[in-house]
CSV table of C-alpha atoms in Angstrom, one decimal:
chain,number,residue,atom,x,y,z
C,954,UNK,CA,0.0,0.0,0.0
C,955,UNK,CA,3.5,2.1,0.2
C,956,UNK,CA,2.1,3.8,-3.3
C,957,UNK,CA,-1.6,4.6,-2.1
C,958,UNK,CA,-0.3,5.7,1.6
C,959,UNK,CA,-1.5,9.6,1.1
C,960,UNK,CA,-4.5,9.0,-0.3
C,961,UNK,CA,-5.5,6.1,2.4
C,962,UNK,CA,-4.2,8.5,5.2
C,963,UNK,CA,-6.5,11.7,3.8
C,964,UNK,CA,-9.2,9.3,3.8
C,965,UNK,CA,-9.3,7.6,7.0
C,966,UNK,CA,-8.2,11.3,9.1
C,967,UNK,CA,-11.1,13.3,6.9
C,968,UNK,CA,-13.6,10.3,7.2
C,969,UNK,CA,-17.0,10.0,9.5
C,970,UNK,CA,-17.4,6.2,8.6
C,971,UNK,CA,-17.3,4.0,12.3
C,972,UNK,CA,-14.2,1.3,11.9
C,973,UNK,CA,-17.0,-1.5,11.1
C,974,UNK,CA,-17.6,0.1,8.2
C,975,UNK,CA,-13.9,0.3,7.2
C,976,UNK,CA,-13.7,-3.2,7.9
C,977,UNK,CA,-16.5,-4.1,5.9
C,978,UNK,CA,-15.1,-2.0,2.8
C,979,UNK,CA,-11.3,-2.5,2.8
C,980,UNK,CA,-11.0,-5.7,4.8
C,981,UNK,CA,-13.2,-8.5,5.1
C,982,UNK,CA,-16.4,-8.8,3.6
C,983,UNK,CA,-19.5,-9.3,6.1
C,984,UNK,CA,-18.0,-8.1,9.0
C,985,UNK,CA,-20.0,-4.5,8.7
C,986,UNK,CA,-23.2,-4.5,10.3
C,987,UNK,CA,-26.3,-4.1,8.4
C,988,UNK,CA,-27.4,-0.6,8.8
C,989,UNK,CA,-24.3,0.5,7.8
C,990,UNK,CA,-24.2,4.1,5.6
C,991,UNK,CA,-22.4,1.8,3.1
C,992,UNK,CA,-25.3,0.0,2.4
C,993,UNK,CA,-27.8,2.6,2.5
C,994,UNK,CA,-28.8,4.8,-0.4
C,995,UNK,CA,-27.6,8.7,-0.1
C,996,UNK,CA,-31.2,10.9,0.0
C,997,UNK,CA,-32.1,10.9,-4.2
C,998,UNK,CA,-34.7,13.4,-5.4
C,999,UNK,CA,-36.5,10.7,-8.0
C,1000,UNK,CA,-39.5,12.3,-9.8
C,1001,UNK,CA,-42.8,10.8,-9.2
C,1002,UNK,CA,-45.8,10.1,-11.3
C,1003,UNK,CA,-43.9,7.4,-12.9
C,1004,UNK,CA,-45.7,6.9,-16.3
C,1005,UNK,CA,-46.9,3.4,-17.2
C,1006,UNK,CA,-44.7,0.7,-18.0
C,1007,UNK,CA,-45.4,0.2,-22.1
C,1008,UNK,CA,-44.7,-3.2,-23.8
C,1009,UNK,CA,-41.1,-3.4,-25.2
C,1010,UNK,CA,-41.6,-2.2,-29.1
C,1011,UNK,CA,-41.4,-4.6,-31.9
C,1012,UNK,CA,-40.1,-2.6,-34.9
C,1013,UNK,CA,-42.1,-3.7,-38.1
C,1014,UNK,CA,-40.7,-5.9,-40.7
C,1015,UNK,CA,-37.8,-4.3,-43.0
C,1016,UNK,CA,-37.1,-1.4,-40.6
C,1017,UNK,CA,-33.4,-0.5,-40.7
C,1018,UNK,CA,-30.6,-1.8,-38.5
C,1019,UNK,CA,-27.0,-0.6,-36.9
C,1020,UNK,CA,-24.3,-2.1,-36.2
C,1021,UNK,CA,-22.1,-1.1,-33.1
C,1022,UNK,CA,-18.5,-2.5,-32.0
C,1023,UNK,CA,-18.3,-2.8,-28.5
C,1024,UNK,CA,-14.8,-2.5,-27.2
C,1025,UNK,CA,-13.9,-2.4,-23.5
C,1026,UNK,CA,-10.9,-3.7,-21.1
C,1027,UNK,CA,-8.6,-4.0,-23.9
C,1028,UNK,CA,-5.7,-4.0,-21.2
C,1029,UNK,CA,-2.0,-3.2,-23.8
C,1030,UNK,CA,0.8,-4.0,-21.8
C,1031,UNK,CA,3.3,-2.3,-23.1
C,1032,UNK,CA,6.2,-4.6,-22.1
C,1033,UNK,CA,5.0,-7.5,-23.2
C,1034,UNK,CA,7.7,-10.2,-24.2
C,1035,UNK,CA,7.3,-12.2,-26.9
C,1036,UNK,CA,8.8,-16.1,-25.8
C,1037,UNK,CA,8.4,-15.2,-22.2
C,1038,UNK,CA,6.3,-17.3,-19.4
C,1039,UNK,CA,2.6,-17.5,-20.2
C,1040,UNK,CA,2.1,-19.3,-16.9
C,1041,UNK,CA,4.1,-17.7,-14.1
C,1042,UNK,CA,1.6,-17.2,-11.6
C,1043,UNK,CA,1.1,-20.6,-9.6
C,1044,UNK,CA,-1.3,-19.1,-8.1
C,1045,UNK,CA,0.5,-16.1,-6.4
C,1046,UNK,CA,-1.7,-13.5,-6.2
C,1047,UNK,CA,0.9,-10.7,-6.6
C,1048,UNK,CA,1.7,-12.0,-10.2
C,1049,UNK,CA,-1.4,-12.0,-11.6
C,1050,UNK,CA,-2.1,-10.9,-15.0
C,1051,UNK,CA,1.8,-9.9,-15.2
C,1052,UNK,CA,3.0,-12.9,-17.0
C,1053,UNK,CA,4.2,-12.9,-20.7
C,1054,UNK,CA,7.1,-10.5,-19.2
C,1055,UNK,CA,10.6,-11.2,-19.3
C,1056,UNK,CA,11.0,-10.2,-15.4
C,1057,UNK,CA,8.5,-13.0,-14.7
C,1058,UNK,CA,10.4,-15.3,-16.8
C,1059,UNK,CA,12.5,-18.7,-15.8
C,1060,UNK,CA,15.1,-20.3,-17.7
C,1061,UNK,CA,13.1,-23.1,-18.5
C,1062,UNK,CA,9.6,-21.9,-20.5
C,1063,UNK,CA,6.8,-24.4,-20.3
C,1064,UNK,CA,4.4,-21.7,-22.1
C,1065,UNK,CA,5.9,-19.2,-23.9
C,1066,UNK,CA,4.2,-15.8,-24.8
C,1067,UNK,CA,2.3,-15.8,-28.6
C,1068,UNK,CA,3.5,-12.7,-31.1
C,1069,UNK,CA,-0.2,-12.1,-30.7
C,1070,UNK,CA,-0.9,-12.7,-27.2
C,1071,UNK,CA,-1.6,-15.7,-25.0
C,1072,UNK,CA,-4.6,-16.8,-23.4
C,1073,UNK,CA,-2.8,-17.1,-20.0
C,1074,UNK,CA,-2.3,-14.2,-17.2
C,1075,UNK,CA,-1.2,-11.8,-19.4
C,1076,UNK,CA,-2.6,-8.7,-21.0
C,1077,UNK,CA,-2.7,-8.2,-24.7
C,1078,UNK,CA,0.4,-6.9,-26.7
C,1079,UNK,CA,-0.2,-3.8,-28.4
C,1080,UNK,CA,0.0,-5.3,-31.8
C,1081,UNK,CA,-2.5,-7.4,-31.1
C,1082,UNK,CA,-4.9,-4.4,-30.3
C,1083,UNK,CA,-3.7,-2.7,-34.0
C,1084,UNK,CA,-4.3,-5.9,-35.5
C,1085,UNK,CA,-7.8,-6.2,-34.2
C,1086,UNK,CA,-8.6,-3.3,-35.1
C,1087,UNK,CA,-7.3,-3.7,-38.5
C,1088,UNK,CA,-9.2,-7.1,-39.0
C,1089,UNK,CA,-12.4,-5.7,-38.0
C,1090,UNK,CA,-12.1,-2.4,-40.5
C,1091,UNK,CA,-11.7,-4.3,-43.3
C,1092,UNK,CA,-13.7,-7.0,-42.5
C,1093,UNK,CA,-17.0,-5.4,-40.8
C,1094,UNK,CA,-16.7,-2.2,-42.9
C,1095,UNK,CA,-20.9,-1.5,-42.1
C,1096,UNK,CA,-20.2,-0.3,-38.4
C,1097,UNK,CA,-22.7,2.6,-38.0
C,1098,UNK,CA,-20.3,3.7,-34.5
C,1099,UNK,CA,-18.2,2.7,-31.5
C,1100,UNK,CA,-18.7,2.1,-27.8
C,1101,UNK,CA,-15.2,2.0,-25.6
C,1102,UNK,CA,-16.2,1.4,-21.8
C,1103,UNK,CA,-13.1,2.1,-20.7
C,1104,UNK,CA,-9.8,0.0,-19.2
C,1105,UNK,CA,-6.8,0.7,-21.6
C,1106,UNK,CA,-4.0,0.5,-19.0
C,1107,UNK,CA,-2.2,-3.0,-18.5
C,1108,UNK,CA,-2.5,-4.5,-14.5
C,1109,UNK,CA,0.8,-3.2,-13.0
C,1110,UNK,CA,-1.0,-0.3,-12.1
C,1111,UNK,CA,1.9,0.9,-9.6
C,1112,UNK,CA,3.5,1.6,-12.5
C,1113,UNK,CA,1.3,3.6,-14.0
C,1114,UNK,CA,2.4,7.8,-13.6
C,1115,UNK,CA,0.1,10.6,-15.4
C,1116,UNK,CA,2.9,11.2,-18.2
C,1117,UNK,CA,2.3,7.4,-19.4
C,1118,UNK,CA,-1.3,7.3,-18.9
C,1119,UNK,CA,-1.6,10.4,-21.3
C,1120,UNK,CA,0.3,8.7,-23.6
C,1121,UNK,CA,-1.7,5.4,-23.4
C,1122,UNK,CA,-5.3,7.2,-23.9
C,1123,UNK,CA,-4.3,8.8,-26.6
C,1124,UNK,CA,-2.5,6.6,-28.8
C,1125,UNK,CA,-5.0,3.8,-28.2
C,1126,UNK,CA,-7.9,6.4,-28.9
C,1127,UNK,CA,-5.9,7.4,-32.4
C,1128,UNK,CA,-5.2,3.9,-33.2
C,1129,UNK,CA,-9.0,3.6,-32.8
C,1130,UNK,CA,-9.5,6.6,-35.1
C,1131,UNK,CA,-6.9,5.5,-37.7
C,1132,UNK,CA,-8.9,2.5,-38.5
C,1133,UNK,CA,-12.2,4.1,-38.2
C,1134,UNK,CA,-11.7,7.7,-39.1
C,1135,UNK,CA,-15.4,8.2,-40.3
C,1136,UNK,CA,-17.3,6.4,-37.7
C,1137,UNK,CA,-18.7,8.1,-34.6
C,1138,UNK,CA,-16.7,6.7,-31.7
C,1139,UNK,CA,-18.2,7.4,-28.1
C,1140,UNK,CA,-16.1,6.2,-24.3
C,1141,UNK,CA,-16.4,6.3,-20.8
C,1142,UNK,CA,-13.9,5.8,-18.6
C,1143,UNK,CA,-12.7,2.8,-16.8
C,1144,UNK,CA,-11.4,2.5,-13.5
C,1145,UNK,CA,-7.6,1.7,-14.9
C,1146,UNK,CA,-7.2,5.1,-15.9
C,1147,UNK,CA,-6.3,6.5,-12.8
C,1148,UNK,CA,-3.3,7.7,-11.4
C,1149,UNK,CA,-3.1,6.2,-8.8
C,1150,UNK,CA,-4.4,3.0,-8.8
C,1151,UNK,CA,-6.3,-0.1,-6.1
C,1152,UNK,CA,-2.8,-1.9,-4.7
C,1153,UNK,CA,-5.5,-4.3,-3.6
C,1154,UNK,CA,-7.3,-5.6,-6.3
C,1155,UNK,CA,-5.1,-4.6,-8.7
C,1156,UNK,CA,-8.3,-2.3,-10.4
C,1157,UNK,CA,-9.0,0.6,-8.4
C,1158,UNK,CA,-8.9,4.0,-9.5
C,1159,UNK,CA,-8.9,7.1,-7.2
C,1160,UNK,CA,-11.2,9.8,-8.1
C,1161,UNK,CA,-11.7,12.2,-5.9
C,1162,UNK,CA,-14.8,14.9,-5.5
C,1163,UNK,CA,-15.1,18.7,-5.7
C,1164,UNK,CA,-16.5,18.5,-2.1
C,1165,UNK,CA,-12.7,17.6,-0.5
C,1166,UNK,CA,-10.2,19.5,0.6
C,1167,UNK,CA,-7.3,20.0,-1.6
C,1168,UNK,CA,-9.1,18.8,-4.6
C,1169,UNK,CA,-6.9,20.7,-7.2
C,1170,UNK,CA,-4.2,18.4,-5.7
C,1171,UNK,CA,-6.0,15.5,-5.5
C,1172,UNK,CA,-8.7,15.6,-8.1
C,1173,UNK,CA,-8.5,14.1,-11.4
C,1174,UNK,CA,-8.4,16.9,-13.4
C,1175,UNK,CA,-5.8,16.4,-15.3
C,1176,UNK,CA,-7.2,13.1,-16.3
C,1177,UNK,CA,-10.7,14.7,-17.7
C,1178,UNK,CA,-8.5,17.1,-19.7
C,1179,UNK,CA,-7.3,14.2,-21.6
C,1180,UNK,CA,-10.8,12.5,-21.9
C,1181,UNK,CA,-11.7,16.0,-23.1
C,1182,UNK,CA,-9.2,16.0,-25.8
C,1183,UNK,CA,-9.3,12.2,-27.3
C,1184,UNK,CA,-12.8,11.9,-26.6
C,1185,UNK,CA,-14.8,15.1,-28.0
C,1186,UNK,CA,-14.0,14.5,-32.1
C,1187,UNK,CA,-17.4,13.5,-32.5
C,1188,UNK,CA,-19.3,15.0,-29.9
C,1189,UNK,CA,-20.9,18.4,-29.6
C,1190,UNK,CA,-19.1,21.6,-27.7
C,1191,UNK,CA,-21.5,21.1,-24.9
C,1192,UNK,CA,-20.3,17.8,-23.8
C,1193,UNK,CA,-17.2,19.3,-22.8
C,1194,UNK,CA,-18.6,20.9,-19.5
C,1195,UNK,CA,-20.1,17.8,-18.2
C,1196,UNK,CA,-16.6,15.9,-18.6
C,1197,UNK,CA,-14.4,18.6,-17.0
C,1198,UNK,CA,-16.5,18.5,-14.0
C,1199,UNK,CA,-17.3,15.0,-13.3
C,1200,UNK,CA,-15.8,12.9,-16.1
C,1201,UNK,CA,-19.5,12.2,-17.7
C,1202,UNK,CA,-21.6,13.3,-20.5
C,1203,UNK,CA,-24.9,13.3,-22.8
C,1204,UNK,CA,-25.9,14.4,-26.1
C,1205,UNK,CA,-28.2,12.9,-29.1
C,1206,UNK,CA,-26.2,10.8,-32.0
C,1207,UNK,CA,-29.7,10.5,-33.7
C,1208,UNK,CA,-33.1,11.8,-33.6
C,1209,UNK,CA,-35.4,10.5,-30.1
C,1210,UNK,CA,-32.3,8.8,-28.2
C,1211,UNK,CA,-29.4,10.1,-26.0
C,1212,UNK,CA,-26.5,8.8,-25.3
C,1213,UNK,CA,-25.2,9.4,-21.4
C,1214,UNK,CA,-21.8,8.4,-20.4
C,1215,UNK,CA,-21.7,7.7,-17.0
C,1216,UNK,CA,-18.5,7.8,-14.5
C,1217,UNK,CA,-19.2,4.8,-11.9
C,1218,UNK,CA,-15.7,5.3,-11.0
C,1219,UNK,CA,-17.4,7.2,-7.9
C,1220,UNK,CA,-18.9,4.0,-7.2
C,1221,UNK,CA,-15.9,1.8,-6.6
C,1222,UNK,CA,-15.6,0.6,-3.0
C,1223,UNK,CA,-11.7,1.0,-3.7
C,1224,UNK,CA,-12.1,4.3,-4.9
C,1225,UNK,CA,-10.8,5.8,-1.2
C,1226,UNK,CA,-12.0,9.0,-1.2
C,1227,UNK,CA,-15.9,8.1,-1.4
C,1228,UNK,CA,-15.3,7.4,1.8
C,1229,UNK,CA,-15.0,10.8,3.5
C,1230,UNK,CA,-18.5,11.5,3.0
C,1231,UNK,CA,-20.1,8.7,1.5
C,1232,UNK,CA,-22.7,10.5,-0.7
C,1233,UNK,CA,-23.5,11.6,-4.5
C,1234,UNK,CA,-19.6,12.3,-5.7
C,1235,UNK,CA,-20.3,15.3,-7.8
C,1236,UNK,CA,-23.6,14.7,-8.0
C,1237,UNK,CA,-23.5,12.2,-10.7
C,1238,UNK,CA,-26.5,10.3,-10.0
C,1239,UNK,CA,-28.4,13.8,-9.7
C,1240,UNK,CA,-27.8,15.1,-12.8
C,1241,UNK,CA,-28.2,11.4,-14.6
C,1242,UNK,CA,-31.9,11.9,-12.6
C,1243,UNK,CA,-31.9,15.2,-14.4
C,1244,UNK,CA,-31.1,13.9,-17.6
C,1245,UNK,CA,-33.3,11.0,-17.7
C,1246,UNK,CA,-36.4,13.0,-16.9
C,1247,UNK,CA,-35.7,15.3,-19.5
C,1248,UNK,CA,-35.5,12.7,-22.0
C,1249,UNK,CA,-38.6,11.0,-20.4
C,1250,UNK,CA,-40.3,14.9,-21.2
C,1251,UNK,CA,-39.2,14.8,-24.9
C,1252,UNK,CA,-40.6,10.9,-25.4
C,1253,UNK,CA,-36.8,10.1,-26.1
C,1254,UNK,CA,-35.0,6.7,-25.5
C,1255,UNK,CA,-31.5,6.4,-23.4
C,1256,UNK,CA,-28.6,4.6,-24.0
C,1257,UNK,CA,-26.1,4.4,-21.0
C,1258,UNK,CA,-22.5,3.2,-21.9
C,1259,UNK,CA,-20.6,3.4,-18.2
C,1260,UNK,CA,-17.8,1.3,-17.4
C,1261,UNK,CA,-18.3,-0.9,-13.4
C,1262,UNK,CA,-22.0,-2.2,-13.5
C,1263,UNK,CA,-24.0,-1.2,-10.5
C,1264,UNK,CA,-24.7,-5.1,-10.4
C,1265,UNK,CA,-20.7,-5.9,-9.2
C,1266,UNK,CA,-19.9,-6.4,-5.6
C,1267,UNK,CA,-17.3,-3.7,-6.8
C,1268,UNK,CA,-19.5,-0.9,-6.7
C,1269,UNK,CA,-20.5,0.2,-3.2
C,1270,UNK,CA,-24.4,-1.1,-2.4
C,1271,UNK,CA,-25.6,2.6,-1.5
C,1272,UNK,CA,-24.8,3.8,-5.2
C,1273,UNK,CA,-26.1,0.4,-6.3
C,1274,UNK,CA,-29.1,1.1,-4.8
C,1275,UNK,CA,-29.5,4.6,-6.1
C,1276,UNK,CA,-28.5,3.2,-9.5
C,1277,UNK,CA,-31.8,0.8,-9.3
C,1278,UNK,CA,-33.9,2.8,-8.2
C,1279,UNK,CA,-33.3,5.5,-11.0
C,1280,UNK,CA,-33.5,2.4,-13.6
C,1281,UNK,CA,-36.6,1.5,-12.2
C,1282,UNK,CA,-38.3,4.5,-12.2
C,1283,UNK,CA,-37.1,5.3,-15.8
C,1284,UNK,CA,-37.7,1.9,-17.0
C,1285,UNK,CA,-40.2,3.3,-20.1
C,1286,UNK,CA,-36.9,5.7,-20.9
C,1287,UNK,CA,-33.9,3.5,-20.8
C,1288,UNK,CA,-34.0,1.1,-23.6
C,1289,UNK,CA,-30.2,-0.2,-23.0
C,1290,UNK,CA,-27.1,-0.1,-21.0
C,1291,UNK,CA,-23.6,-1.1,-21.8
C,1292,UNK,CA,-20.7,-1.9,-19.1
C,1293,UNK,CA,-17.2,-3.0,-19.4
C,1294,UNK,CA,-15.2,-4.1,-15.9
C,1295,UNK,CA,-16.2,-7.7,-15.2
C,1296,UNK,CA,-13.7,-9.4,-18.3
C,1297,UNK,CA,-17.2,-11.7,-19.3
C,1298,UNK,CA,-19.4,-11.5,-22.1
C,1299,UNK,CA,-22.9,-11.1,-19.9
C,1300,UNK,CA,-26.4,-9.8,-19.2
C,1301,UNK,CA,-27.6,-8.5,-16.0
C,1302,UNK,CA,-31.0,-8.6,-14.9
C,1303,UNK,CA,-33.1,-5.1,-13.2
């Protein structure tokens, strides 16, 4: 935890949580109580008058399709070693996902590392990301746009600094745009994106709120300038706002439906500095509230692309909660959601 030592230490001396609830967040699982403010939702103003659930649509015969490429946790690790150790872990927990590297190497190789990655502990080579990419433009050449849901950083998160991230973003993002240079690409931001990251888990990022002290030290700023500059080619000047303060955004890609990215970053029971005052982190759920009923008021659909699903055990139960209840109450409005985070191909049930 040498790496994460200021931020835990701001956390704990700044925080009104009882050491049970510590416990429960950072240490062992169940030993919280069950009134615990982590597992009670933050006060939410919801709109009432919830409109009556309709019957899901069944677009007539011969009505027009798109086609979207979903890309999330694409994970480059940038010193990836051909011929290396696939399988150096044996079960250690502090070498997962850093095998196929010549540190984590023996003299003796009993799986050695592919030109084009290894389904072992590894993350992905970056030619193996270009590649992709490559395949998939020439081969799928009807993509009408792009989701990213975020994750571009490999696992060794300690070693991670802002200089490197920058660098990361944005030549994955104009690798993306290289091979796709006239298709809409829209992203939200994963939780490996963050400087720094979970020593734990190996997965947390550490955004902090406006509401703490020394935020322009500690806020992540200079990561939403980034996300402001790879990410707003093909959105509209307004979306820049939204991202600058709290990393999300929303705007309309086609006539009756928005698209909201959502930071769930805020969520992450890793993400330390939730826990000073565990509430609505820059009042992200409140103005995803606001921009659901709006779009409820115009008769328009929602599309939410976010990356940690409120679903996870990763994501702290009192946004979870929150998260429901606004899916619930919107049900008639949201027509889909797409996550990243998890590494599984899946559906989750509301």
């Amino acid at each position: 935890m040498k790496a994460f030592g200021s931020e835990i230490y701001f956390a704990l001396k700044g925080t009104t949580l009882l050491p049970l609830d510590i416990c429960e967040a950072w240490i062992v699982s169940g030993c919280g109580y069950p009134d615990s403010i982590l597992n009670q939702p933050w006060p939410l103003t919801i709109p009432g008058n919830k409109p009556p659930v309709q019957p899901w649509p069944i677009p007539a015969p011969g009505k027009p399709t798109m086609r979207v490429l979903h890309l999330t946790d694409i994970h480059v690790d940038r010193k990836y070693s051909v011929g290396s150790e696939a399988n150096c872990a044996h079960g250690a927990i502090e070498t997962y996902n850093f095998c196929c590297r010549a540190q984590n190497s023996s003299t003796s190789i009993k799986m050695p590392a592919g030109k084009y990655g290894t389904p072992a502990r590894c993350d992905i080579p970056f030619i193996m990301f270009e590649e992709t990419m490559k395949w998939i433009s020439t081969h799928e050449p009807n993509i009408d746009y792009i989701i990213v849901t975020g994750d571009f950083e490999s696992h060794d998160i300690w070693a991670n600094q802002q200089d490197t991230t920058r660098v990361n973003l944005i030549n994955i993002t104009d690798t993306i745009y290289q091979y796709f240079p006239n298709i809409p690409v829209f992203q939200t931001t994963g939780n490996h994106e963050g400087v720094p990251m979970d020593a734990v888990s190996f997965n947390i990022a550490i955004f902090a709120p406006h509401t703490i002290a020394e935020y322009d030290t500690r806020g992540p700023q200079w990561l939403y300038k980034i996300f402001n500059q790879t990410w707003t080619k093909w959105l509209p000047a307004s979306a820049s706002e939204t991202i600058m303060y709290r990393g999300s955004y929303s705007f309309r890609p086609f006539s009756g439906l928005k698209f909201i990215s959502l930071n769930t970053i805020y969520c992450s029971h890793w993400n330390f500095y939730s826990y000073m005052t565990v509430a609505d982190s820059d009042m992200t759920l409140d103005w995803l509230t606001k921009e659901l009923y709006d779009s409820e008021q115009k008769g328009e659909k929602v599309h939410i692309i976010s990356h940690i699903p409120s679903g996870s055990s990763y994501c702290i139960k009192a946004f979870s909660d929150n998260y429901y209840q606004l899916v619930n109450r919107f049900e008639n409005t949201i027509a889909a959601q797409f996550f990243g985070h998890t590494h599984v191909d899946e559906f989750y049930y509301f």
